[in-house]
C-alpha positions as protocol buffer text, in pm:
chain_id: "A"
residue {
  index: 1
  type: MET
  ca { x: -5776 y: -17827 z: -1245 }
}
residue {
  index: 2
  type: PRO
  ca { x: -5848 y: -17836 z: -1621 }
}
residue {
  index: 3
  type: LYS
  ca { x: -6098 y: -18091 z: -1746 }
}
residue {
  index: 4
  type: ILE
  ca { x: -5940 y: -18363 z: -1958 }
}
residue {
  index: 5
  type: GLY
  ca { x: -6040 y: -18345 z: -2322 }
}
residue {
  index: 6
  type: MET
  ca { x: -6181 y: -17994 z: -2303 }
}
residue {
  index: 7
  type: GLU
  ca { x: -5887 y: -17816 z: -2468 }
}
residue {
  index: 8
  type: PRO
  ca { x: -5983 y: -17899 z: -2831 }
}
residue {
  index: 9
  type: LEU
  ca { x: -6344 y: -17800 z: -2765 }
}
residue {
  index: 10
  type: ARG
  ca { x: -6246 y: -17472 z: -2602 }
}
residue {
  index: 11
  type: ARG
  ca { x: -5992 y: -17390 z: -2875 }
}
residue {
  index: 12
  type: LYS
  ca { x: -6264 y: -17450 z: -3137 }
}
residue {
  index: 13
  type: ALA
  ca { x: -6510 y: -17237 z: -2937 }
}
residue {
  index: 14
  type: LEU
  ca { x: -6254 y: -16955 z: -2922 }
}
residue {
  index: 15
  type: ILE
  ca { x: -6189 y: -16976 z: -3297 }
}
residue {
  index: 16
  type: ASP
  ca { x: -6563 y: -16975 z: -3371 }
}
residue {
  index: 17
  type: ALA
  ca { x: -6606 y: -16679 z: -3136 }
}
residue {
  index: 18
  type: THR
  ca { x: -6322 y: -16497 z: -3314 }
}
residue {
  index: 19
  type: ILE
  ca { x: -6491 y: -16544 z: -3652 }
}
residue {
  index: 20
  type: SER
  ca { x: -6822 y: -16429 z: -3505 }
}
residue {
  index: 21
  type: ALA
  ca { x: -6671 y: -16121 z: -3336 }
}
residue {
  index: 22
  type: ILE
  ca { x: -6476 y: -16019 z: -3647 }
}
residue {
  index: 23
  type: GLY
  ca { x: -6786 y: -16074 z: -3859 }
}
residue {
  index: 24
  type: GLU
  ca { x: -6997 y: -15855 z: -3634 }
}
residue {
  index: 25
  type: ARG
  ca { x: -6734 y: -15584 z: -3598 }
}
residue {
  index: 26
  type: GLY
  ca { x: -6610 y: -15602 z: -3957 }
}
residue {
  index: 27
  type: SER
  ca { x: -6250 y: -15570 z: -3841 }
}
residue {
  index: 28
  type: LEU
  ca { x: -5988 y: -15732 z: -3621 }
}
residue {
  index: 29
  type: ASP
  ca { x: -6055 y: -15463 z: -3360 }
}
residue {
  index: 30
  type: VAL
  ca { x: -6180 y: -15716 z: -3105 }
}
residue {
  index: 31
  type: THR
  ca { x: -6030 y: -15798 z: -2767 }
}
residue {
  index: 32
  type: MET
  ca { x: -5934 y: -16135 z: -2621 }
}
residue {
  index: 33
  type: SER
  ca { x: -6178 y: -16062 z: -2341 }
}
residue {
  index: 34
  type: GLU
  ca { x: -6464 y: -16008 z: -2588 }
}
residue {
  index: 35
  type: ILE
  ca { x: -6376 y: -16326 z: -2777 }
}
residue {
  index: 36
  type: ALA
  ca { x: -6345 y: -16526 z: -2454 }
}
residue {
  index: 37
  type: GLY
  ca { x: -6684 y: -16400 z: -2337 }
}
residue {
  index: 38
  type: ARG
  ca { x: -6844 y: -16513 z: -2663 }
}
residue {
  index: 39
  type: ALA
  ca { x: -6679 y: -16853 z: -2624 }
}
residue {
  index: 40
  type: GLY
  ca { x: -6795 y: -16889 z: -2264 }
}
residue {
  index: 41
  type: VAL
  ca { x: -6445 y: -16909 z: -2119 }
}
residue {
  index: 42
  type: SER
  ca { x: -6232 y: -16675 z: -1914 }
}
residue {
  index: 43
  type: SER
  ca { x: -5990 y: -16432 z: -2074 }
}
residue {
  index: 44
  type: ALA
  ca { x: -5710 y: -16604 z: -1881 }
}
residue {
  index: 45
  type: LEU
  ca { x: -5799 y: -16938 z: -2038 }
}
residue {
  index: 46
  type: ALA
  ca { x: -5803 y: -16783 z: -2386 }
}
residue {
  index: 47
  type: HIS
  ca { x: -5454 y: -16645 z: -2320 }
}
residue {
  index: 48
  type: HIS
  ca { x: -5345 y: -16983 z: -2182 }
}
residue {
  index: 49
  type: TYR
  ca { x: -5449 y: -17161 z: -2503 }
}
residue {
  index: 50
  type: PHE
  ca { x: -5332 y: -16903 z: -2756 }
}
residue {
  index: 51
  type: GLY
  ca { x: -5102 y: -16658 z: -2582 }
}
residue {
  index: 52
  type: ALA
  ca { x: -5156 y: -16321 z: -2749 }
}
residue {
  index: 53
  type: LYS
  ca { x: -5446 y: -16218 z: -2970 }
}
residue {
  index: 54
  type: ASP
  ca { x: -5221 y: -16241 z: -3277 }
}
residue {
  index: 55
  type: GLU
  ca { x: -5177 y: -16614 z: -3214 }
}
residue {
  index: 56
  type: LEU
  ca { x: -5555 y: -16660 z: -3188 }
}
residue {
  index: 57
  type: LEU
  ca { x: -5603 y: -16467 z: -3513 }
}
residue {
  index: 58
  type: LEU
  ca { x: -5342 y: -16685 z: -3682 }
}
residue {
  index: 59
  type: ALA
  ca { x: -5509 y: -17001 z: -3551 }
}
residue {
  index: 60
  type: THR
  ca { x: -5844 y: -16872 z: -3676 }
}
residue {
  index: 61
  type: MET
  ca { x: -5705 y: -16811 z: -4025 }
}
residue {
  index: 62
  type: ARG
  ca { x: -5548 y: -17159 z: -4025 }
}
residue {
  index: 63
  type: HIS
  ca { x: -5884 y: -17303 z: -3924 }
}
residue {
  index: 64
  type: ILE
  ca { x: -6067 y: -17124 z: -4206 }
}
residue {
  index: 65
  type: LEU
  ca { x: -5805 y: -17244 z: -4455 }
}
residue {
  index: 66
  type: ALA
  ca { x: -5820 y: -17601 z: -4321 }
}
residue {
  index: 67
  type: GLU
  ca { x: -6199 y: -17607 z: -4363 }
}
residue {
  index: 68
  type: LEU
  ca { x: -6166 y: -17471 z: -4716 }
}
residue {
  index: 69
  type: THR
  ca { x: -5899 y: -17729 z: -4800 }
}
residue {
  index: 70
  type: ALA
  ca { x: -6107 y: -18019 z: -4665 }
}
residue {
  index: 71
  type: ASP
  ca { x: -6416 y: -17901 z: -4856 }
}
residue {
  index: 72
  type: MET
  ca { x: -6206 y: -17861 z: -5170 }
}
residue {
  index: 73
  type: ARG
  ca { x: -6060 y: -18212 z: -5149 }
}
residue {
  index: 74
  type: ARG
  ca { x: -6406 y: -18364 z: -5113 }
}
residue {
  index: 75
  type: ALA
  ca { x: -6540 y: -18166 z: -5408 }
}
residue {
  index: 76
  type: LEU
  ca { x: -6244 y: -18247 z: -5634 }
}
residue {
  index: 77
  type: ARG
  ca { x: -6270 y: -18620 z: -5557 }
}
residue {
  index: 78
  type: SER
  ca { x: -6626 y: -18622 z: -5691 }
}
residue {
  index: 79
  type: ALA
  ca { x: -6542 y: -18431 z: -6013 }
}
residue {
  index: 80
  type: SER
  ca { x: -6494 y: -18670 z: -6304 }
}
residue {
  index: 81
  type: THR
  ca { x: -6394 y: -18430 z: -6584 }
}
residue {
  index: 82
  type: ALA
  ca { x: -6152 y: -18139 z: -6613 }
}
residue {
  index: 83
  type: ARG
  ca { x: -6442 y: -17895 z: -6653 }
}
residue {
  index: 84
  type: GLU
  ca { x: -6618 y: -18037 z: -6345 }
}
residue {
  index: 85
  type: ARG
  ca { x: -6296 y: -17983 z: -6146 }
}
residue {
  index: 86
  type: VAL
  ca { x: -6295 y: -17613 z: -6233 }
}
residue {
  index: 87
  type: SER
  ca { x: -6663 y: -17575 z: -6143 }
}
residue {
  index: 88
  type: ALA
  ca { x: -6606 y: -17765 z: -5817 }
}
residue {
  index: 89
  type: VAL
  ca { x: -6333 y: -17519 z: -5715 }
}
residue {
  index: 90
  type: VAL
  ca { x: -6564 y: -17225 z: -5784 }
}
residue {
  index: 91
  type: ALA
  ca { x: -6862 y: -17384 z: -5607 }
}
residue {
  index: 92
  type: VAL
  ca { x: -6664 y: -17470 z: -5292 }
}
residue {
  index: 93
  type: ASN
  ca { x: -6549 y: -17110 z: -5253 }
}
residue {
  index: 94
  type: PHE
  ca { x: -6914 y: -17000 z: -5251 }
}
residue {
  index: 95
  type: SER
  ca { x: -7058 y: -17288 z: -5049 }
}
residue {
  index: 96
  type: ASP
  ca { x: -7287 y: -17226 z: -4753 }
}
residue {
  index: 97
  type: VAL
  ca { x: -6997 y: -17295 z: -4517 }
}
residue {
  index: 98
  type: GLN
  ca { x: -6746 y: -17066 z: -4690 }
}
residue {
  index: 99
  type: PHE
  ca { x: -6968 y: -16777 z: -4805 }
}
residue {
  index: 100
  type: ARG
  ca { x: -7122 y: -16693 z: -4466 }
}
residue {
  index: 101
  type: PRO
  ca { x: -7122 y: -16323 z: -4376 }
}
residue {
  index: 102
  type: GLU
  ca { x: -6894 y: -16371 z: -4073 }
}
residue {
  index: 103
  type: THR
  ca { x: -6643 y: -16580 z: -4272 }
}
residue {
  index: 104
  type: ILE
  ca { x: -6643 y: -16325 z: -4553 }
}
residue {
  index: 105
  type: ALA
  ca { x: -6580 y: -16045 z: -4302 }
}
residue {
  index: 106
  type: ALA
  ca { x: -6298 y: -16248 z: -4146 }
}
residue {
  index: 107
  type: TRP
  ca { x: -6133 y: -16292 z: -4488 }
}
residue {
  index: 108
  type: LEU
  ca { x: -6148 y: -15918 z: -4555 }
}
residue {
  index: 109
  type: ALA
  ca { x: -6006 y: -15838 z: -4212 }
}
residue {
  index: 110
  type: PHE
  ca { x: -5727 y: -16091 z: -4263 }
}
residue {
  index: 111
  type: TYR
  ca { x: -5639 y: -15941 z: -4602 }
}
residue {
  index: 112
  type: VAL
  ca { x: -5607 y: -15601 z: -4438 }
}
residue {
  index: 113
  type: GLU
  ca { x: -5408 y: -15734 z: -4142 }
}
residue {
  index: 114
  type: ALA
  ca { x: -5174 y: -15929 z: -4375 }
}
residue {
  index: 115
  type: GLN
  ca { x: -5031 y: -15593 z: -4480 }
}
residue {
  index: 116
  type: LYS
  ca { x: -4880 y: -15572 z: -4129 }
}
residue {
  index: 117
  type: SER
  ca { x: -4840 y: -15937 z: -4029 }
}
residue {
  index: 118
  type: ALA
  ca { x: -4582 y: -16155 z: -4202 }
}
residue {
  index: 119
  type: ALA
  ca { x: -4744 y: -16471 z: -4061 }
}
residue {
  index: 120
  type: LEU
  ca { x: -5088 y: -16383 z: -4202 }
}
residue {
  index: 121
  type: ARG
  ca { x: -4928 y: -16279 z: -4531 }
}
residue {
  index: 122
  type: ARG
  ca { x: -4765 y: -16623 z: -4556 }
}
residue {
  index: 123
  type: LEU
  ca { x: -5102 y: -16793 z: -4495 }
}
residue {
  index: 124
  type: LEU
  ca { x: -5268 y: -16582 z: -4762 }
}
residue {
  index: 125
  type: LYS
  ca { x: -4990 y: -16677 z: -5005 }
}
residue {
  index: 126
  type: VAL
  ca { x: -5055 y: -17044 z: -4927 }
}
residue {
  index: 127
  type: TYR
  ca { x: -5425 y: -16988 z: -4996 }
}
residue {
  index: 128
  type: ALA
  ca { x: -5352 y: -16811 z: -5326 }
}
residue {
  index: 129
  type: ARG
  ca { x: -5115 y: -17087 z: -5442 }
}
residue {
  index: 130
  type: ARG
  ca { x: -5367 y: -17359 z: -5352 }
}
residue {
  index: 131
  type: LEU
  ca { x: -5650 y: -17180 z: -5529 }
}
residue {
  index: 132
  type: HIS
  ca { x: -5439 y: -17133 z: -5841 }
}
residue {
  index: 133
  type: SER
  ca { x: -5322 y: -17496 z: -5832 }
}
residue {
  index: 134
  type: ASN
  ca { x: -5676 y: -17629 z: -5781 }
}
residue {
  index: 135
  type: LEU
  ca { x: -5803 y: -17424 z: -6075 }
}
residue {
  index: 136
  type: LEU
  ca { x: -5512 y: -17540 z: -6291 }
}
residue {
  index: 137
  type: SER
  ca { x: -5590 y: -17903 z: -6205 }
}
residue {
  index: 138
  type: GLY
  ca { x: -5893 y: -17869 z: -6431 }
}
residue {
  index: 139
  type: LEU
  ca { x: -5794 y: -17593 z: -6670 }
}
residue {
  index: 140
  type: THR
  ca { x: -5477 y: -17765 z: -6793 }
}
residue {
  index: 141
  type: GLY
  ca { x: -5697 y: -18048 z: -6916 }
}
residue {
  index: 142
  type: ILE
  ca { x: -5886 y: -17799 z: -7134 }
}
residue {
  index: 143
  type: LEU
  ca { x: -5642 y: -17521 z: -7227 }
}
residue {
  index: 144
  type: PRO
  ca { x: -5272 y: -17490 z: -7310 }
}
residue {
  index: 145
  type: ARG
  ca { x: -5067 y: -17424 z: -6994 }
}
residue {
  index: 146
  type: ASN
  ca { x: -4999 y: -17051 z: -7051 }
}
residue {
  index: 147
  type: GLU
  ca { x: -5365 y: -16983 z: -7125 }
}
residue {
  index: 148
  type: ALA
  ca { x: -5475 y: -17202 z: -6832 }
}
residue {
  index: 149
  type: ASP
  ca { x: -5248 y: -16995 z: -6606 }
}
residue {
  index: 150
  type: ARG
  ca { x: -5414 y: -16669 z: -6719 }
}
residue {
  index: 151
  type: VAL
  ca { x: -5767 y: -16806 z: -6682 }
}
residue {
  index: 152
  type: ALA
  ca { x: -5681 y: -16946 z: -6337 }
}
residue {
  index: 153
  type: GLU
  ca { x: -5539 y: -16610 z: -6229 }
}
residue {
  index: 154
  type: ALA
  ca { x: -5845 y: -16422 z: -6355 }
}
residue {
  index: 155
  type: THR
  ca { x: -6085 y: -16671 z: -6195 }
}
residue {
  index: 156
  type: ALA
  ca { x: -5903 y: -16643 z: -5861 }
}
residue {
  index: 157
  type: ALA
  ca { x: -5922 y: -16263 z: -5888 }
}
residue {
  index: 158
  type: LEU
  ca { x: -6296 y: -16286 z: -5954 }
}
residue {
  index: 159
  type: ILE
  ca { x: -6343 y: -16508 z: -5648 }
}
residue {
  index: 160
  type: ASP
  ca { x: -6142 y: -16273 z: -5424 }
}
residue {
  index: 161
  type: GLY
  ca { x: -6310 y: -15965 z: -5572 }
}
residue {
  index: 162
  type: LEU
  ca { x: -6658 y: -16103 z: -5515 }
}
residue {
  index: 163
  type: TYR
  ca { x: -6567 y: -16179 z: -5154 }
}
residue {
  index: 164
  type: ILE
  ca { x: -6440 y: -15823 z: -5106 }
}
residue {
  index: 165
  type: ARG
  ca { x: -6749 y: -15669 z: -5263 }
}
residue {
  index: 166
  type: ARG
  ca { x: -6974 y: -15890 z: -5051 }
}
residue {
  index: 167
  type: ALA
  ca { x: -6780 y: -15797 z: -4735 }
}
residue {
  index: 168
  type: LEU
  ca { x: -6837 y: -15432 z: -4822 }
}
residue {
  index: 169
  type: LYS
  ca { x: -7207 y: -15514 z: -4867 }
}
residue {
  index: 170
  type: ASP
  ca { x: -7191 y: -15426 z: -5234 }
}
residue {
  index: 171
  type: GLY
  ca { x: -7205 y: -15636 z: -5545 }
}
residue {
  index: 172
  type: VAL
  ca { x: -7359 y: -15980 z: -5580 }
}
residue {
  index: 173
  type: PRO
  ca { x: -7642 y: -16055 z: -5339 }
}
residue {
  index: 174
  type: ASN
  ca { x: -7572 y: -16425 z: -5293 }
}
residue {
  index: 175
  type: ALA
  ca { x: -7349 y: -16722 z: -5369 }
}
residue {
  index: 176
  type: ALA
  ca { x: -7557 y: -16846 z: -5663 }
}
residue {
  index: 177
  type: THR
  ca { x: -7515 y: -16513 z: -5841 }
}
residue {
  index: 178
  type: ALA
  ca { x: -7140 y: -16512 z: -5770 }
}
residue {
  index: 179
  type: ILE
  ca { x: -7102 y: -16865 z: -5910 }
}
residue {
  index: 180
  type: ALA
  ca { x: -7306 y: -16772 z: -6218 }
}
residue {
  index: 181
  type: LEU
  ca { x: -7084 y: -16469 z: -6287 }
}
residue {
  index: 182
  type: ILE
  ca { x: -6766 y: -16676 z: -6269 }
}
residue {
  index: 183
  type: GLU
  ca { x: -6914 y: -16961 z: -6472 }
}
residue {
  index: 184
  type: ASP
  ca { x: -7015 y: -16707 z: -6741 }
}
residue {
  index: 185
  type: TYR
  ca { x: -6655 y: -16586 z: -6755 }
}
residue {
  index: 186
  type: LEU
  ca { x: -6524 y: -16943 z: -6776 }
}
residue {
  index: 187
  type: GLU
  ca { x: -6770 y: -17039 z: -7049 }
}
residue {
  index: 188
  type: THR
  ca { x: -6666 y: -16733 z: -7251 }
}
residue {
  index: 189
  type: LYS
  ca { x: -6298 y: -16826 z: -7222 }
}
residue {
  index: 190
  type: LEU
  ca { x: -6352 y: -17196 z: -7289 }
}
residue {
  index: 191
  type: SER
  ca { x: -6596 y: -17154 z: -7576 }
}
residue {
  index: 192
  type: ARG
  ca { x: -6353 y: -16919 z: -7753 }
}
residue {
  index: 193
  type: ARG
  ca { x: -6094 y: -17192 z: -7729 }
}
residue {
  index: 194
  type: SER
  ca { x: -6323 y: -17463 z: -7872 }
}
residue {
  index: 195
  type: ALA
  ca { x: -6429 y: -17229 z: -8156 }
}
residue {
  index: 196
  type: GLN
  ca { x: -6068 y: -17190 z: -8274 }
}
């Protein structure tokens, strides 16, 4: 008989185990049995909670996005100027929670899998729209809309590119360096505007 109240804890343990397994393997080539073992539950229980592995992968991606969204909301609430909003968006994407090796590897694996999975592709589109919108929430207070759109798109591409390079164990060595690179780009774009 299942223990009352254990389902949320076990689901979370399975999601955490999925992130860990993907991070270690560097791909989605992990089995439900392997994930269940890491989570300390049976494979049958993992299937009971999530059905197929694809559903667990989708739940894991939703979890990562939910954490990112919650972190972003907190950061944006504490930003008092348009410029601080833009920096908050950048900083959250490279926070200790978001820029962990296993989370970075999971993002890369999800990007690859989204080429085959319509559900994952939809989630990645949601992420891209939110990132663009969050960047625009600050940039439109500084730049004209069309220019703010371009700077937001380029900043989002820098964030994604730095994640990819880090997942491939190339490029910037840490989050502080990644943030500094993006802030340099933003300062260049914004200082050109104020000089006009």
